[in-house]
Short mmCIF file of C-alpha atoms and ligand atoms in Angstrom, two decimals:
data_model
loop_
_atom_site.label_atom_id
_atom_site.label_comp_id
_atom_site.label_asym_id
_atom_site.label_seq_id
_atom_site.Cartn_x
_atom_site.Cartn_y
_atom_site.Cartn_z
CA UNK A 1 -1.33 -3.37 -15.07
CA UNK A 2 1.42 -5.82 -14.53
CA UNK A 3 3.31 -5.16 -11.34
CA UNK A 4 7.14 -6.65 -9.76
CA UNK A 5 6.10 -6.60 -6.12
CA UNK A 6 9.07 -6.78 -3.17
CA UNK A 7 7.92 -6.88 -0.07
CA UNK A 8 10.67 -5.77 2.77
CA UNK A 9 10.84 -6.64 6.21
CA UNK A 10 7.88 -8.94 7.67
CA UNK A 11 4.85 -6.61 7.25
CA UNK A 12 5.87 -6.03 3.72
CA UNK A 13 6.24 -9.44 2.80
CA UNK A 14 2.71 -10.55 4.61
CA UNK A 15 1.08 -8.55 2.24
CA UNK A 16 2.56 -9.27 -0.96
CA UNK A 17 2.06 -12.95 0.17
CA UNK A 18 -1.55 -11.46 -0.32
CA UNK A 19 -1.33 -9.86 -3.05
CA UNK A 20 -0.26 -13.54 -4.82
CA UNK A 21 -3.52 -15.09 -2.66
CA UNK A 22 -5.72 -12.35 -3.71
CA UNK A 23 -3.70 -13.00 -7.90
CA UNK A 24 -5.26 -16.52 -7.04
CA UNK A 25 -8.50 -15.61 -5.59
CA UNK A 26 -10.02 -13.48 -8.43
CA UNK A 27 -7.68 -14.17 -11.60
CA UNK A 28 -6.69 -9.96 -11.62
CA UNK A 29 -3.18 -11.50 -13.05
CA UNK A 30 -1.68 -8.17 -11.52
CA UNK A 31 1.97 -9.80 -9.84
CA UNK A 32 4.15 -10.79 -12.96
CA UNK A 33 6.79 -11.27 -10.35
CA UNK A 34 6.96 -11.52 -6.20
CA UNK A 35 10.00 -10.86 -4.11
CA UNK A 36 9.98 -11.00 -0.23
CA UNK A 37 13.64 -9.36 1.38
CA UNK A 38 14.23 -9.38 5.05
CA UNK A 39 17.05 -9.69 7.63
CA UNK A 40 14.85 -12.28 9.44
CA UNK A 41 14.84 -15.77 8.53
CA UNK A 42 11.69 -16.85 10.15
CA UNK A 43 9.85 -14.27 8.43
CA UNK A 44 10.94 -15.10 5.09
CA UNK A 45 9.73 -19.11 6.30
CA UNK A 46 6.40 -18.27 7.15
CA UNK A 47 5.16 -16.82 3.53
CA UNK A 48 2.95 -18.89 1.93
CA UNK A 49 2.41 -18.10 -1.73
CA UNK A 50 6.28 -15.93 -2.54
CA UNK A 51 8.48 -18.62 -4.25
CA UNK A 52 11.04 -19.97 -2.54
CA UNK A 53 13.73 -19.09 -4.79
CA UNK A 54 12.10 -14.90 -4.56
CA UNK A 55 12.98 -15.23 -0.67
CA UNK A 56 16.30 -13.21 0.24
CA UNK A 57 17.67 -12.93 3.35
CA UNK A 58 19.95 -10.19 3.99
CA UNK A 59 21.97 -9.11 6.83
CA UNK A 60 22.93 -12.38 8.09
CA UNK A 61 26.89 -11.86 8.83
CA UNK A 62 25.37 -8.67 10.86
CA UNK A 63 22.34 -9.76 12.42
CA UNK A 64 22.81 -13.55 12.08
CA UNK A 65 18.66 -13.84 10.49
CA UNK A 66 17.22 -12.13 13.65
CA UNK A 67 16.03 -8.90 12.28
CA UNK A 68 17.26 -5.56 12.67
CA UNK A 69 14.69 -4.93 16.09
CA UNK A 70 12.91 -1.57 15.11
CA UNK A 71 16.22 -0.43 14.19
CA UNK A 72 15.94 1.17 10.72
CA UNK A 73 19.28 2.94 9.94
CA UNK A 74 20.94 -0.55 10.50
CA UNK A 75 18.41 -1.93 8.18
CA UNK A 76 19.44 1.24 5.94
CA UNK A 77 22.94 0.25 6.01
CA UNK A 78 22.66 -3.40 5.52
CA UNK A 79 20.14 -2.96 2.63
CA UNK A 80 23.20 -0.66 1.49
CA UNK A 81 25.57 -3.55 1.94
CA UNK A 82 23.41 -6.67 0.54
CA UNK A 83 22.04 -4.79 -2.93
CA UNK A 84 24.19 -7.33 -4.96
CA UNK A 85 22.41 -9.89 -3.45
CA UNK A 86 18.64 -8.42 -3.74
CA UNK A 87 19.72 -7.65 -7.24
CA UNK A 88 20.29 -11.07 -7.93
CA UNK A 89 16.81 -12.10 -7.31
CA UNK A 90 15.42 -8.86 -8.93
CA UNK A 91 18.04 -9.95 -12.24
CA UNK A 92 14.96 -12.95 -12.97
CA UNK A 93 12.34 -10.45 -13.00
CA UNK A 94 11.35 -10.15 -16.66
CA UNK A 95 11.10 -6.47 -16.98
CA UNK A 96 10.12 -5.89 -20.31
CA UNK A 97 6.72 -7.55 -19.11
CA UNK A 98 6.16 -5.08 -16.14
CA UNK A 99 4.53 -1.71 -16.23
CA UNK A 100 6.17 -0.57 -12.51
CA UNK A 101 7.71 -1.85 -9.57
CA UNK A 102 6.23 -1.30 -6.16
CA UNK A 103 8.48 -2.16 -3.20
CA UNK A 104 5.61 -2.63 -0.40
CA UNK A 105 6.87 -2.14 3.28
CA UNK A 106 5.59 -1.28 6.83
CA UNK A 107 7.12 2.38 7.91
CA UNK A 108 7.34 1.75 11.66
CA UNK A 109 9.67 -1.26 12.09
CA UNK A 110 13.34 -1.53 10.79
CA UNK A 111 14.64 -3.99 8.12
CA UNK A 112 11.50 -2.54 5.70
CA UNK A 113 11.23 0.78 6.76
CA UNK A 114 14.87 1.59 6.62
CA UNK A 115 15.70 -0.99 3.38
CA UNK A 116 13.10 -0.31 1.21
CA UNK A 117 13.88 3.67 0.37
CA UNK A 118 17.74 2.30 -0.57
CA UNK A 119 15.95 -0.16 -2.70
CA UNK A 120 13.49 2.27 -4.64
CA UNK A 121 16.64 4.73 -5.49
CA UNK A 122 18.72 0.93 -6.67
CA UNK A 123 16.04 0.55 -8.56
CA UNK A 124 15.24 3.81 -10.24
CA UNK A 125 18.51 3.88 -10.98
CA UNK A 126 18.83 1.04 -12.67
CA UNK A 127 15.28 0.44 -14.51
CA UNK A 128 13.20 2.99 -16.34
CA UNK A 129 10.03 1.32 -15.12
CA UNK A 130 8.70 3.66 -12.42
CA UNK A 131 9.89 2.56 -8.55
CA UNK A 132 6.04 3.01 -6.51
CA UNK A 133 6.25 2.53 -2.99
CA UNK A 134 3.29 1.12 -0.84
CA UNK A 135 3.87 2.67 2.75
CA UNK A 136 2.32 1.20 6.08
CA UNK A 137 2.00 3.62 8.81
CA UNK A 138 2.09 2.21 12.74
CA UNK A 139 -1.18 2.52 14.92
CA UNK A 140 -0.72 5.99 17.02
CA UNK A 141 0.08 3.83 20.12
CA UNK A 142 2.35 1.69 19.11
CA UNK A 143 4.98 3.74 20.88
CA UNK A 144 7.75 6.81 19.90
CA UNK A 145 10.32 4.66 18.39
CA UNK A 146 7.83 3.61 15.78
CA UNK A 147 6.34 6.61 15.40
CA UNK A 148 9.96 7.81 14.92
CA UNK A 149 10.85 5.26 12.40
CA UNK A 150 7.52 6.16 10.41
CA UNK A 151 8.34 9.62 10.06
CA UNK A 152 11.95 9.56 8.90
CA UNK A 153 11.24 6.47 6.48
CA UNK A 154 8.33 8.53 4.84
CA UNK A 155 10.16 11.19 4.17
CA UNK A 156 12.94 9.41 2.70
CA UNK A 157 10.76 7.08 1.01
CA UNK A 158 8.60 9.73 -0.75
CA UNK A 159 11.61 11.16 -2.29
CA UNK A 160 13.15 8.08 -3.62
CA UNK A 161 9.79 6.64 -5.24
CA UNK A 162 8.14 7.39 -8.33
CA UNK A 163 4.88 7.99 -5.69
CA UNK A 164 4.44 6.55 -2.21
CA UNK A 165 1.03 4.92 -1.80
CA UNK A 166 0.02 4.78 1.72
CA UNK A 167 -2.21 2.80 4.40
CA UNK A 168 -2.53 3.89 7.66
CA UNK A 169 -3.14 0.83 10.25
CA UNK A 170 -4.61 3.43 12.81
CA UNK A 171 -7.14 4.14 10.62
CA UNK A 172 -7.91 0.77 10.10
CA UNK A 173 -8.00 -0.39 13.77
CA UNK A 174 -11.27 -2.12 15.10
CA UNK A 175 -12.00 -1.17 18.47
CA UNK A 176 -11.87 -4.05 20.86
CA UNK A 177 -9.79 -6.32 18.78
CA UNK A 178 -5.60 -6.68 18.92
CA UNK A 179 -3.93 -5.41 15.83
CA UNK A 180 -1.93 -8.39 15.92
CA UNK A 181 -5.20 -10.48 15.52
CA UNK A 182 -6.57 -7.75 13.11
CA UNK A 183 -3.68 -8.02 10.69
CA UNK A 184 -4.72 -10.28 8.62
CA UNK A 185 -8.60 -8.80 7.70
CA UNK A 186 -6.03 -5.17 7.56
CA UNK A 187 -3.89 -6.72 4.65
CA UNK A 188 -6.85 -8.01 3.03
CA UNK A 189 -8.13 -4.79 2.84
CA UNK A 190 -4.74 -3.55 1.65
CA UNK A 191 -4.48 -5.43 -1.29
CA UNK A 192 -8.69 -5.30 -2.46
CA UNK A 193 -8.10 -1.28 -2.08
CA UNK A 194 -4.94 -1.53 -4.12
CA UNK A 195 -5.55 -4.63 -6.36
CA UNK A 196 -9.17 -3.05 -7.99
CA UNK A 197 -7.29 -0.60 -9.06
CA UNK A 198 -4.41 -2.01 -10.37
CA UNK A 199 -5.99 -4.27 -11.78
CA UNK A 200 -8.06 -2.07 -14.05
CA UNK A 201 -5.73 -1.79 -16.39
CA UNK A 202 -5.34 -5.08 -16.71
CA UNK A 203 -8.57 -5.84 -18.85
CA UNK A 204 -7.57 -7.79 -22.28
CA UNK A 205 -9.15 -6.80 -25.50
CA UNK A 206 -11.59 -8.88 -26.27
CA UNK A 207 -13.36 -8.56 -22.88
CA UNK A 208 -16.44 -8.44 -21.81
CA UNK A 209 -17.00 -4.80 -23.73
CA UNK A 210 -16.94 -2.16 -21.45
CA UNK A 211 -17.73 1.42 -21.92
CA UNK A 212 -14.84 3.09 -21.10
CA UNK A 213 -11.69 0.59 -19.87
CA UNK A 214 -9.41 1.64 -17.98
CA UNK A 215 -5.47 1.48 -19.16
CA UNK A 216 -2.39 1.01 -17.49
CA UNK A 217 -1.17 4.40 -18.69
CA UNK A 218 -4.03 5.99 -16.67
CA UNK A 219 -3.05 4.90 -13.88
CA UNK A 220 0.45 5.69 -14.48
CA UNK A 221 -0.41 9.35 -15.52
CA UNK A 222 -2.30 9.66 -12.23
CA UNK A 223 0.94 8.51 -10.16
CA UNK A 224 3.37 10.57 -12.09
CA UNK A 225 4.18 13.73 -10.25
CA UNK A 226 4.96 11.84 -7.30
CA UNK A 227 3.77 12.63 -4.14
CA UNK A 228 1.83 10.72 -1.44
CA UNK A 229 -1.54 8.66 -2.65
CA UNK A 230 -4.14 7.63 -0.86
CA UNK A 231 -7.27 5.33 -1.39
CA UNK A 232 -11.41 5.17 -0.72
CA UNK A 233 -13.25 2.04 -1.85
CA UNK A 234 -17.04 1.64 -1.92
CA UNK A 235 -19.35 -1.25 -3.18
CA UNK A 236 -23.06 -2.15 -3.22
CA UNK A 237 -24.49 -5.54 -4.05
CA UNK A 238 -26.23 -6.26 -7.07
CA UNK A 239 -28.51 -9.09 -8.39
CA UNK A 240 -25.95 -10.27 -11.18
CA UNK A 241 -27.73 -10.85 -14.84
CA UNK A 242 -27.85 -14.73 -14.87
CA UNK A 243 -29.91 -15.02 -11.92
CA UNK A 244 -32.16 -12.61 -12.77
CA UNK A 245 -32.57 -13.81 -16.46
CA UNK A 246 -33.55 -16.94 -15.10
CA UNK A 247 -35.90 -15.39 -12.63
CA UNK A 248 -37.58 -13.35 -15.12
CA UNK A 249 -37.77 -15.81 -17.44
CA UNK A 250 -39.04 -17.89 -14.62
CA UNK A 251 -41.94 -15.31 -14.34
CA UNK A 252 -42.40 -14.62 -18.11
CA UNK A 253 -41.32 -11.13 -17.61
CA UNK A 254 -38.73 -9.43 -20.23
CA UNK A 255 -35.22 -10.65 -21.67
CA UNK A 256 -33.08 -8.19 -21.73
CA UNK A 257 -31.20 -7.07 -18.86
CA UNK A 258 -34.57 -5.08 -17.25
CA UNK A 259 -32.56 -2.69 -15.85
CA UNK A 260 -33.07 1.37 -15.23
CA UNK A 261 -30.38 3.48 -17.14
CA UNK A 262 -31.45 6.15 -14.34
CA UNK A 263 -30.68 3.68 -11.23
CA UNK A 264 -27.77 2.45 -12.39
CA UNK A 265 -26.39 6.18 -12.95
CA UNK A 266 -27.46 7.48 -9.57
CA UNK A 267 -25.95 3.96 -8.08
CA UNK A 268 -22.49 4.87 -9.37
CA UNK A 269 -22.07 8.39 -8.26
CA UNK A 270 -23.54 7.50 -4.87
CA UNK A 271 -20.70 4.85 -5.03
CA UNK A 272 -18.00 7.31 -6.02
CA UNK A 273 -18.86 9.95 -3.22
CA UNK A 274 -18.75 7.11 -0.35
CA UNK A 275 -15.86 6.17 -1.57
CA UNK A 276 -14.28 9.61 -2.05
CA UNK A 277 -15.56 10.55 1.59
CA UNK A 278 -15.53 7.31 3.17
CA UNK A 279 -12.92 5.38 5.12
CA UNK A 280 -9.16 6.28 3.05
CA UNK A 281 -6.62 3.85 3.36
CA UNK A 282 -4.69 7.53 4.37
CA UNK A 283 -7.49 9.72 5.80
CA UNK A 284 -6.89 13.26 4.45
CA UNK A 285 -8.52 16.43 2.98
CA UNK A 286 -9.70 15.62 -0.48
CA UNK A 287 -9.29 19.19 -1.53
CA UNK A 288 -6.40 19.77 -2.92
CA UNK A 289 -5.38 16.29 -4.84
CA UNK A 290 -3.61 17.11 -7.97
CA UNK A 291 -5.00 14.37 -9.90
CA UNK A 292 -7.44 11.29 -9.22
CA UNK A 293 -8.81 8.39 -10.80
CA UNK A 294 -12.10 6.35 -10.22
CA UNK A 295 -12.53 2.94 -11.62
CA UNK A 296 -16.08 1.17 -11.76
CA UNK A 297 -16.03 -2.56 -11.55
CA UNK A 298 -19.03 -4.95 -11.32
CA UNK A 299 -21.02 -6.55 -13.71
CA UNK A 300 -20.88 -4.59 -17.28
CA UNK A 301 -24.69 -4.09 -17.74
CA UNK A 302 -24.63 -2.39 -13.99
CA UNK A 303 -21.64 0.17 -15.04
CA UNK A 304 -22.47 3.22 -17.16
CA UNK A 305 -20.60 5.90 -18.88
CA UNK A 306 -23.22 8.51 -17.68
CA UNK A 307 -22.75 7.52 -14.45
CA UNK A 308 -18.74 7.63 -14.71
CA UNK A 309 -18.85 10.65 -15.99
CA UNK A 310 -20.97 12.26 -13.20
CA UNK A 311 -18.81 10.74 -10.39
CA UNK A 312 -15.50 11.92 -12.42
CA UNK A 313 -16.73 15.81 -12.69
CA UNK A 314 -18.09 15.51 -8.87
CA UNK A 315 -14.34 14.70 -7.53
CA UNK A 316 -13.11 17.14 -9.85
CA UNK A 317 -15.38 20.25 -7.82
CA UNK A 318 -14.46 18.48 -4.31
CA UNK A 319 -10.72 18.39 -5.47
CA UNK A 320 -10.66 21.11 -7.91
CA UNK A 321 -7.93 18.97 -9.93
CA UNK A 322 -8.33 19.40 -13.19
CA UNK A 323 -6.71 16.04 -14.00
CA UNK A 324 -9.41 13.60 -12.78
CA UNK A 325 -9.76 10.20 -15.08
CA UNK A 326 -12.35 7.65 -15.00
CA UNK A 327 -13.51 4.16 -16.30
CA UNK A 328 -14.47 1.27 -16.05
CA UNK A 329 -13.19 -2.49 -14.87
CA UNK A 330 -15.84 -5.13 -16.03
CA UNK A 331 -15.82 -8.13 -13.79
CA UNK A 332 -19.16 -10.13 -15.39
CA UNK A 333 -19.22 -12.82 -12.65
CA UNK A 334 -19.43 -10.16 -9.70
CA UNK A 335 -22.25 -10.06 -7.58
CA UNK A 336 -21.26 -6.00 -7.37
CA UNK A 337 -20.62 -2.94 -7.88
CA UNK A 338 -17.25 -1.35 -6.66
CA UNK A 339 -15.86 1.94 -6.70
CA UNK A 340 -12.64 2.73 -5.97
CA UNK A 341 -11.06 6.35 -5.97
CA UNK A 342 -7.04 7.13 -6.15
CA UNK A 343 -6.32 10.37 -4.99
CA UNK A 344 -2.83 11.37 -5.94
CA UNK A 345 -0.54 14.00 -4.75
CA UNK A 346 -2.85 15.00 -1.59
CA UNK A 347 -1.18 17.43 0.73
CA UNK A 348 -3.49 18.40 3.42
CA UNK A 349 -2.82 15.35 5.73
CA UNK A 350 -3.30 15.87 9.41
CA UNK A 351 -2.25 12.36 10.03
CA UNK A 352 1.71 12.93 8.37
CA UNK A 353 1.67 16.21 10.84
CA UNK A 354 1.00 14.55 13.97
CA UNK A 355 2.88 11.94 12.88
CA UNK A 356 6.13 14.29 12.32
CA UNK A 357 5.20 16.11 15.68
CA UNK A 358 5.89 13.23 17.66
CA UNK A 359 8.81 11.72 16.12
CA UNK A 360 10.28 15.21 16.34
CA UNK A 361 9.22 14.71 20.72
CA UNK A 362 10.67 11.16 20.33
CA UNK A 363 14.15 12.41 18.71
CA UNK A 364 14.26 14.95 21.29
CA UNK A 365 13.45 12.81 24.15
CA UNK A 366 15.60 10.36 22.93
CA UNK A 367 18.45 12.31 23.17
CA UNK A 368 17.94 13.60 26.47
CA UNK A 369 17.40 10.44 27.85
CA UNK A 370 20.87 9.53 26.56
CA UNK A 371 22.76 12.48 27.83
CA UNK A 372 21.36 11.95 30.90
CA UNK A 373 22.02 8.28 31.58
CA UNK A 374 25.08 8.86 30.13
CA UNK A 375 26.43 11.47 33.06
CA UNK A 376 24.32 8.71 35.82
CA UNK A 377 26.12 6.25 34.75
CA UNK A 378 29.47 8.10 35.29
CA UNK A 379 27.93 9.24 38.49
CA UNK A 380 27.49 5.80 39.53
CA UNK A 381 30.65 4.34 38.17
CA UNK A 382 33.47 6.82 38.62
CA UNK A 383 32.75 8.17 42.41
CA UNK A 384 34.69 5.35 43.42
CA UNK A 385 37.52 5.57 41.31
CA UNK A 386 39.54 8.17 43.55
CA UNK A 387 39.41 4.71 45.87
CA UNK A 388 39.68 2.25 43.90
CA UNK A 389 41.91 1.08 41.47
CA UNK A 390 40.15 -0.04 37.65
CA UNK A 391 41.21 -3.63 36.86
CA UNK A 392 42.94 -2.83 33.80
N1 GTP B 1 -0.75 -3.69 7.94
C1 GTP B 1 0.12 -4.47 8.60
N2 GTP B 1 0.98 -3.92 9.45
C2 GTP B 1 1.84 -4.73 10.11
C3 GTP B 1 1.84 -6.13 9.94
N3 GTP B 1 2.80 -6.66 10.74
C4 GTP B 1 3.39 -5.62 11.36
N4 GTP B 1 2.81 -4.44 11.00
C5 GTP B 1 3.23 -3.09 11.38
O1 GTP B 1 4.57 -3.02 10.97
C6 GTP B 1 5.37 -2.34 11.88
C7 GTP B 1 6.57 -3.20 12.15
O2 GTP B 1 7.17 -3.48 10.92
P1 GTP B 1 7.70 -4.92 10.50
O3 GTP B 1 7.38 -5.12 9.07
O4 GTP B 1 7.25 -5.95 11.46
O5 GTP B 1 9.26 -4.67 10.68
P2 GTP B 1 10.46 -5.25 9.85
O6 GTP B 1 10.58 -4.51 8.58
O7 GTP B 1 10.31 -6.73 9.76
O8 GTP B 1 11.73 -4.84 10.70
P3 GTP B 1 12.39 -5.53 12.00
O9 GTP B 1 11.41 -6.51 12.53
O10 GTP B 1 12.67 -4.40 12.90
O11 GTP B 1 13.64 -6.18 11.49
C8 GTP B 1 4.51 -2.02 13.05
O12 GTP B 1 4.26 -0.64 12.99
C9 GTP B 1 3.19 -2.77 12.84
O13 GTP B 1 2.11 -1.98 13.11
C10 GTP B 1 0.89 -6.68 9.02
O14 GTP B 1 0.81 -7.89 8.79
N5 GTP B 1 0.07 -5.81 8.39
MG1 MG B 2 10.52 -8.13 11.60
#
């Protein structure tokens, strides 16, 4: 499907910079149009493959292009204030050619986490393309006022959006290594997970035949309801057909494709339940999703509808959703096969609890602190005022 991606604040434009790279990379032809919004300048510099003229810095008479530091109800109120202006850019977008927006932002920090939910309810004002947000969670120790940040943008965030897709960088953490270092392999990630599956519905008539393509509309269907999404990825190398047409040609052996109708079945829903049970880019109970998709992609003579089908009706008993679709995403020059699972509307997230739990410690603690500095500093101030005199 065709996508308008904005990217807020820095995280959020770093990976729709990727998103365009990852466009480049395998020709998915998923970003029709690419926006980057921020209140700091340097930010905005540093992106690559986001078009100059797509860059918009907000905020500048109140933060002069430094960023909003962490703070997320100024970058609330100044994505409040500068609108016109992100409208502006937004005005070139042609919309007629897009299937959905999805404003892409990191949850913990300010100008994106606090922006980009008074962006999505601009824009589903405005457009009757559906507003999707893609969410970025902080690492656990990244500190309360992140933590904080996280908890009140989500909520906000998942009520202004069509659906709120999210990623969780704790999750996604490699022991050893600084997330700072790790960001860039972490946004990779991001937009593979996301990009297979938008991309499925992005297969032109004509294409390699597949058995059962998947459509834009299914993946709309499985986002509408709203909700929070998550998303488990599998793949498994595979010998792709031209080398092993020359190889069995090479040894006189048979022409056609050689391959086991049985394998390849038992292949896929393997793939679908390591996906489905694997690493999610939200980790969460799978029981319980209101709807899912799974999209097969790989070379067409390794993806069956058997096989499909078998994955599709084992997430529907481990979700008991009813509303599970399936299909396939034919990519002949892959050396394998992918799965990819979308779980939709999950609510049994431990991760959003804890997460809630101690932004509610942080608010409290927050507050306390303040009260209580508030009367020391009076303390240390005003016991001298009975003896001295204030300059003015
Ligand atoms: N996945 C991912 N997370 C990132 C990246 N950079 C920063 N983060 C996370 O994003 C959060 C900070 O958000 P930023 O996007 O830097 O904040 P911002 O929207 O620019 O807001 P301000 O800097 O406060 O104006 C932290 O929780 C980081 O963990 C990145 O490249 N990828
Ligand atoms: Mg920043």
């Amino acid at each position: 499907m065709k996508l308008a991606l904005i990217g807020f604040g820095q995280a959020g434009g770093k990976i729709v910079d990727k998103f365009l790279w990852y466009d480049q990379q395998t020709g998915s032809n998923i970003v029709r149009s690419a926006v980057a919004v921020n209140t700091a300048k340097a930010d905005l510099i540093g992106l690559k493959h986001v078009p100059n003229e797509n860059r918009v810095l907000i905020g500048q008479s109140r933060v002069k292009g430094h960023g909003v530091g962490a703070d997320n109800e100024l970058g609330a109120e100044i994505a409040e204030e500068d609108i016109d202006e992100m409208q502006g850019t937004i005005d070139s977008v042609p919309v007629h050619e897009i299937d959905a927006f999805l404003i892409v932002a990191a949850l913990g920090g300010g100008s994106g986490s606090g922006g980009s939910p008074v962006l999505a309810k601009h824009l589903k004002r405005i457009y009757t393309e559906p507003v999707y947000g893609l969410g970025v969670l902080p690492a656990a120790d990244e500190g309360g006022i992140y933590t904080l940040n996280a908890a009140r943008s989500f909520q906000t965030f998942v009520r202004e959006t069509d659906n709120l897709l999210v990623f969780d960088n704790d999750a996604w953490r490699k022991t050893g290594e600084s997330i700072e270092g790790g960001y860039d392999q972490i946004n990779e990630e991001i937009v593979r997970r996301f990009g297979v599956l938008f991309g499925a519905g992005e297969v032109q008539v004509g294409d390699d035949v597949a058995e059962s393509v998947v459509d834009s509309s299914e993946i709309i269907n499985t986002l509408a309801g709203g909700g929070v999404t998550t998303v488990g990825y599998a793949t498994e190398t595979v010998e792709p057909r031209k080398n092993k047409g020359l190889l069995s040609r090479f040894k006189g052996g048979e022409q056609d494709d050689g391959l086991d109708s049985a394998n390849t079945t038992n292949r896929i829903t393997s793939l679908v339940r390591k996906a489905a049970l694997g690493r999610l880019t939200l980790p969460c109970e799978i029981e319980g999703a209101e709807r899912a998709l799974v999209v097969l992609s790989g070379p067409p003579e390794h993806l069956n509808r058997k096989g499909i089908e078998r994955g599709r009706k084992w997430l529907e008993e481990q979700t008991g959703s009813m509303e599970v679709r399936g299909g396939d995403y034919p990519l002949p020059r892959e050396n394998k096969v992918a799965a990819a699972v979308m779980l939709s509307g999950v609510t049994n997230v431990p991760r959003i609890k804890e997460l809630q739990r101690v932004a509610i410690e942080a608010q409290d603690n927050i507050e306390e602190i303040r009260t209580q500095s508030e009367g020391k500093l009076r303390e240390l101030v005003e016991d001298d005022e009975d003896e001295l005199e204030p300059l003015f």
